[in-house]
């Protein structure tokens, strides 16, 4: 089965993807309201975590179900499948490398799936807040 979008639609879609997603902004905003202070997309940290608190050695990644191959929602596109297979498999491998890096340095790492936020924003924000509190 081919792509459900035309090449022009797919191009427009991919062009609209930004480095900071709407979900990252929403989660960051909710955490800020709860009084947590952090950095976003810290370039000096491995993997450029979406949220980081160096003081507590906390890094949080908000992973897209598509780009990080969520076991529930990650699917392989039918068009240009070799490109996507290579790209998405590399993303998963990089995630494992980043996880290993932080585990070796005794950092507190949390990965949140995009669908967790969409299904239960408040619960996910509370989960992150609890994670930060435990790291203090």
PDB file of C-alpha atoms in Angstrom:
ATOM      1  CA  UNK A   1       0.000   0.000   0.000  1.00  0.00           C
ATOM      2  CA  UNK A   2       1.319   3.441  -0.928  1.00  0.00           C
ATOM      3  CA  UNK A   3       1.448   6.618   1.080  1.00  0.00           C
ATOM      4  CA  UNK A   4      -2.004   8.061   1.808  1.00  0.00           C
ATOM      5  CA  UNK A   5      -0.662  11.560   1.104  1.00  0.00           C
ATOM      6  CA  UNK A   6       0.475  12.981  -2.190  1.00  0.00           C
ATOM      7  CA  UNK A   7       4.168  13.823  -2.549  1.00  0.00           C
ATOM      8  CA  UNK A   8       3.317  17.522  -2.220  1.00  0.00           C
ATOM      9  CA  UNK A   9       1.270  16.936   0.961  1.00  0.00           C
ATOM     10  CA  UNK A  10       4.041  14.795   2.462  1.00  0.00           C
ATOM     11  CA  UNK A  11       6.666  17.442   1.611  1.00  0.00           C
ATOM     12  CA  UNK A  12       4.545  20.148   3.248  1.00  0.00           C
ATOM     13  CA  UNK A  13       4.019  17.941   6.315  1.00  0.00           C
ATOM     14  CA  UNK A  14       7.712  17.185   6.761  1.00  0.00           C
ATOM     15  CA  UNK A  15       8.656  20.829   6.238  1.00  0.00           C
ATOM     16  CA  UNK A  16       6.328  21.850   9.093  1.00  0.00           C
ATOM     17  CA  UNK A  17       8.103  19.659  11.658  1.00  0.00           C
ATOM     18  CA  UNK A  18       9.989  21.903  14.076  1.00  0.00           C
ATOM     19  CA  UNK A  19      12.726  21.116  16.579  1.00  0.00           C
ATOM     20  CA  UNK A  20      10.432  21.987  19.500  1.00  0.00           C
ATOM     21  CA  UNK A  21       7.053  20.309  19.168  1.00  0.00           C
ATOM     22  CA  UNK A  22       3.744  21.648  20.429  1.00  0.00           C
ATOM     23  CA  UNK A  23       3.670  18.828  22.960  1.00  0.00           C
ATOM     24  CA  UNK A  24       7.084  19.829  24.316  1.00  0.00           C
ATOM     25  CA  UNK A  25       5.863  23.415  24.681  1.00  0.00           C
ATOM     26  CA  UNK A  26       2.701  22.285  26.478  1.00  0.00           C
ATOM     27  CA  UNK A  27       4.572  19.997  28.886  1.00  0.00           C
ATOM     28  CA  UNK A  28       7.219  22.666  29.540  1.00  0.00           C
ATOM     29  CA  UNK A  29       4.539  25.250  30.231  1.00  0.00           C
ATOM     30  CA  UNK A  30       2.724  22.966  32.680  1.00  0.00           C
ATOM     31  CA  UNK A  31       5.943  22.120  34.526  1.00  0.00           C
ATOM     32  CA  UNK A  32       6.856  25.816  34.696  1.00  0.00           C
ATOM     33  CA  UNK A  33       3.426  26.559  36.223  1.00  0.00           C
ATOM     34  CA  UNK A  34       4.188  23.953  38.898  1.00  0.00           C
ATOM     35  CA  UNK A  35       7.368  25.844  39.777  1.00  0.00           C
ATOM     36  CA  UNK A  36       9.965  23.662  38.081  1.00  0.00           C
ATOM     37  CA  UNK A  37      12.863  25.490  36.466  1.00  0.00           C
ATOM     38  CA  UNK A  38      14.783  23.778  33.716  1.00  0.00           C
ATOM     39  CA  UNK A  39      16.481  24.186  30.363  1.00  0.00           C
ATOM     40  CA  UNK A  40      15.058  23.057  27.046  1.00  0.00           C
ATOM     41  CA  UNK A  41      17.073  21.418  24.272  1.00  0.00           C
ATOM     42  CA  UNK A  42      20.400  21.829  26.070  1.00  0.00           C
ATOM     43  CA  UNK A  43      23.045  21.519  23.359  1.00  0.00           C
ATOM     44  CA  UNK A  44      25.845  20.834  25.839  1.00  0.00           C
ATOM     45  CA  UNK A  45      24.160  17.609  27.005  1.00  0.00           C
ATOM     46  CA  UNK A  46      24.324  14.391  25.002  1.00  0.00           C
ATOM     47  CA  UNK A  47      21.239  13.845  22.870  1.00  0.00           C
ATOM     48  CA  UNK A  48      20.059  17.436  23.416  1.00  0.00           C
ATOM     49  CA  UNK A  49      17.341  16.516  25.952  1.00  0.00           C
ATOM     50  CA  UNK A  50      13.970  18.233  25.641  1.00  0.00           C
ATOM     51  CA  UNK A  51      14.042  19.127  29.343  1.00  0.00           C
ATOM     52  CA  UNK A  52      17.082  19.108  31.613  1.00  0.00           C
ATOM     53  CA  UNK A  53      17.939  20.065  35.174  1.00  0.00           C
ATOM     54  CA  UNK A  54      21.712  19.725  35.603  1.00  0.00           C
ATOM     55  CA  UNK A  55      21.514  20.437  39.342  1.00  0.00           C
ATOM     56  CA  UNK A  56      19.577  17.186  39.871  1.00  0.00           C
ATOM     57  CA  UNK A  57      21.139  15.305  36.941  1.00  0.00           C
ATOM     58  CA  UNK A  58      17.740  15.021  35.253  1.00  0.00           C
ATOM     59  CA  UNK A  59      17.162  14.639  31.523  1.00  0.00           C
ATOM     60  CA  UNK A  60      13.751  14.128  29.948  1.00  0.00           C
ATOM     61  CA  UNK A  61      13.084  13.218  26.350  1.00  0.00           C
ATOM     62  CA  UNK A  62       9.670  13.553  24.730  1.00  0.00           C
ATOM     63  CA  UNK A  63       9.692  11.033  21.908  1.00  0.00           C
ATOM     64  CA  UNK A  64       7.508  11.166  18.823  1.00  0.00           C
ATOM     65  CA  UNK A  65       5.668   7.889  18.259  1.00  0.00           C
ATOM     66  CA  UNK A  66       6.638   7.971  14.570  1.00  0.00           C
ATOM     67  CA  UNK A  67      10.277   9.083  14.700  1.00  0.00           C
ATOM     68  CA  UNK A  68      11.205   6.898  17.680  1.00  0.00           C
ATOM     69  CA  UNK A  69       9.192   3.817  16.640  1.00  0.00           C
ATOM     70  CA  UNK A  70       6.695   3.598  19.488  1.00  0.00           C
ATOM     71  CA  UNK A  71       5.719  -0.068  19.997  1.00  0.00           C
ATOM     72  CA  UNK A  72       2.042   0.950  19.984  1.00  0.00           C
ATOM     73  CA  UNK A  73       1.917   3.557  17.213  1.00  0.00           C
ATOM     74  CA  UNK A  74       5.189   3.497  15.296  1.00  0.00           C
ATOM     75  CA  UNK A  75       4.639   2.299  11.751  1.00  0.00           C
ATOM     76  CA  UNK A  76       6.932   2.064   8.771  1.00  0.00           C
ATOM     77  CA  UNK A  77       5.939   4.203   5.769  1.00  0.00           C
ATOM     78  CA  UNK A  78       5.306   2.305   2.551  1.00  0.00           C
ATOM     79  CA  UNK A  79       6.888   4.864   0.239  1.00  0.00           C
ATOM     80  CA  UNK A  80      10.639   5.343   0.266  1.00  0.00           C
ATOM     81  CA  UNK A  81      10.723   2.483   2.761  1.00  0.00           C
ATOM     82  CA  UNK A  82      14.485   1.868   2.622  1.00  0.00           C
ATOM     83  CA  UNK A  83      15.182   5.482   3.582  1.00  0.00           C
ATOM     84  CA  UNK A  84      12.684   5.378   6.451  1.00  0.00           C
ATOM     85  CA  UNK A  85      13.823   1.987   7.696  1.00  0.00           C
ATOM     86  CA  UNK A  86      17.429   3.222   7.906  1.00  0.00           C
ATOM     87  CA  UNK A  87      16.438   6.578   9.453  1.00  0.00           C
ATOM     88  CA  UNK A  88      14.033   5.214  12.075  1.00  0.00           C
ATOM     89  CA  UNK A  89      16.311   2.323  13.041  1.00  0.00           C
ATOM     90  CA  UNK A  90      19.150   4.816  13.512  1.00  0.00           C
ATOM     91  CA  UNK A  91      16.920   6.951  15.745  1.00  0.00           C
ATOM     92  CA  UNK A  92      16.151   3.935  17.948  1.00  0.00           C
ATOM     93  CA  UNK A  93      19.845   2.995  18.104  1.00  0.00           C
ATOM     94  CA  UNK A  94      20.763   6.589  19.021  1.00  0.00           C
ATOM     95  CA  UNK A  95      18.127   6.565  21.781  1.00  0.00           C
ATOM     96  CA  UNK A  96      19.772   3.451  23.247  1.00  0.00           C
ATOM     97  CA  UNK A  97      23.227   5.064  23.017  1.00  0.00           C
ATOM     98  CA  UNK A  98      21.946   8.171  24.803  1.00  0.00           C
ATOM     99  CA  UNK A  99      20.255   6.045  27.490  1.00  0.00           C
ATOM    100  CA  UNK A 100      23.500   4.129  28.059  1.00  0.00           C
ATOM    101  CA  UNK A 101      25.485   7.374  28.251  1.00  0.00           C
ATOM    102  CA  UNK A 102      23.302   8.819  31.019  1.00  0.00           C
ATOM    103  CA  UNK A 103      23.025   5.521  32.896  1.00  0.00           C
ATOM    104  CA  UNK A 104      26.836   5.262  32.939  1.00  0.00           C
ATOM    105  CA  UNK A 105      27.060   8.775  34.405  1.00  0.00           C
ATOM    106  CA  UNK A 106      24.327   8.117  37.027  1.00  0.00           C
ATOM    107  CA  UNK A 107      21.895  10.621  35.572  1.00  0.00           C
ATOM    108  CA  UNK A 108      18.127  10.323  35.955  1.00  0.00           C
ATOM    109  CA  UNK A 109      16.640   9.769  32.510  1.00  0.00           C
ATOM    110  CA  UNK A 110      12.960   9.669  31.603  1.00  0.00           C
ATOM    111  CA  UNK A 111      11.475   9.058  28.167  1.00  0.00           C
ATOM    112  CA  UNK A 112       7.880  10.052  27.518  1.00  0.00           C
ATOM    113  CA  UNK A 113       5.960   8.919  24.438  1.00  0.00           C
ATOM    114  CA  UNK A 114       3.950  11.451  22.469  1.00  0.00           C
ATOM    115  CA  UNK A 115       0.784   9.373  22.958  1.00  0.00           C
ATOM    116  CA  UNK A 116       1.148   9.501  26.760  1.00  0.00           C
ATOM    117  CA  UNK A 117       0.831  13.285  26.639  1.00  0.00           C
ATOM    118  CA  UNK A 118      -2.057  13.219  24.176  1.00  0.00           C
ATOM    119  CA  UNK A 119      -3.968  10.631  26.209  1.00  0.00           C
ATOM    120  CA  UNK A 120      -3.385  12.115  29.678  1.00  0.00           C
ATOM    121  CA  UNK A 121      -1.582  15.458  29.856  1.00  0.00           C
ATOM    122  CA  UNK A 122      -2.177  16.008  33.575  1.00  0.00           C
ATOM    123  CA  UNK A 123      -1.131  12.467  34.482  1.00  0.00           C
ATOM    124  CA  UNK A 124       2.007  12.721  32.358  1.00  0.00           C
ATOM    125  CA  UNK A 125       2.989  16.087  33.846  1.00  0.00           C
ATOM    126  CA  UNK A 126       2.459  14.641  37.332  1.00  0.00           C
ATOM    127  CA  UNK A 127       4.607  11.630  36.379  1.00  0.00           C
ATOM    128  CA  UNK A 128       7.405  13.985  35.282  1.00  0.00           C
ATOM    129  CA  UNK A 129       7.032  16.100  38.442  1.00  0.00           C
ATOM    130  CA  UNK A 130       7.273  12.992  40.619  1.00  0.00           C
ATOM    131  CA  UNK A 131      10.351  11.880  38.657  1.00  0.00           C
ATOM    132  CA  UNK A 132      12.028  15.247  39.280  1.00  0.00           C
ATOM    133  CA  UNK A 133      11.135  15.166  42.984  1.00  0.00           C
ATOM    134  CA  UNK A 134      12.660  11.702  43.363  1.00  0.00           C
ATOM    135  CA  UNK A 135      15.855  12.931  41.698  1.00  0.00           C
ATOM    136  CA  UNK A 136      16.320  15.809  44.155  1.00  0.00           C
TER     137      UNK A 136
END
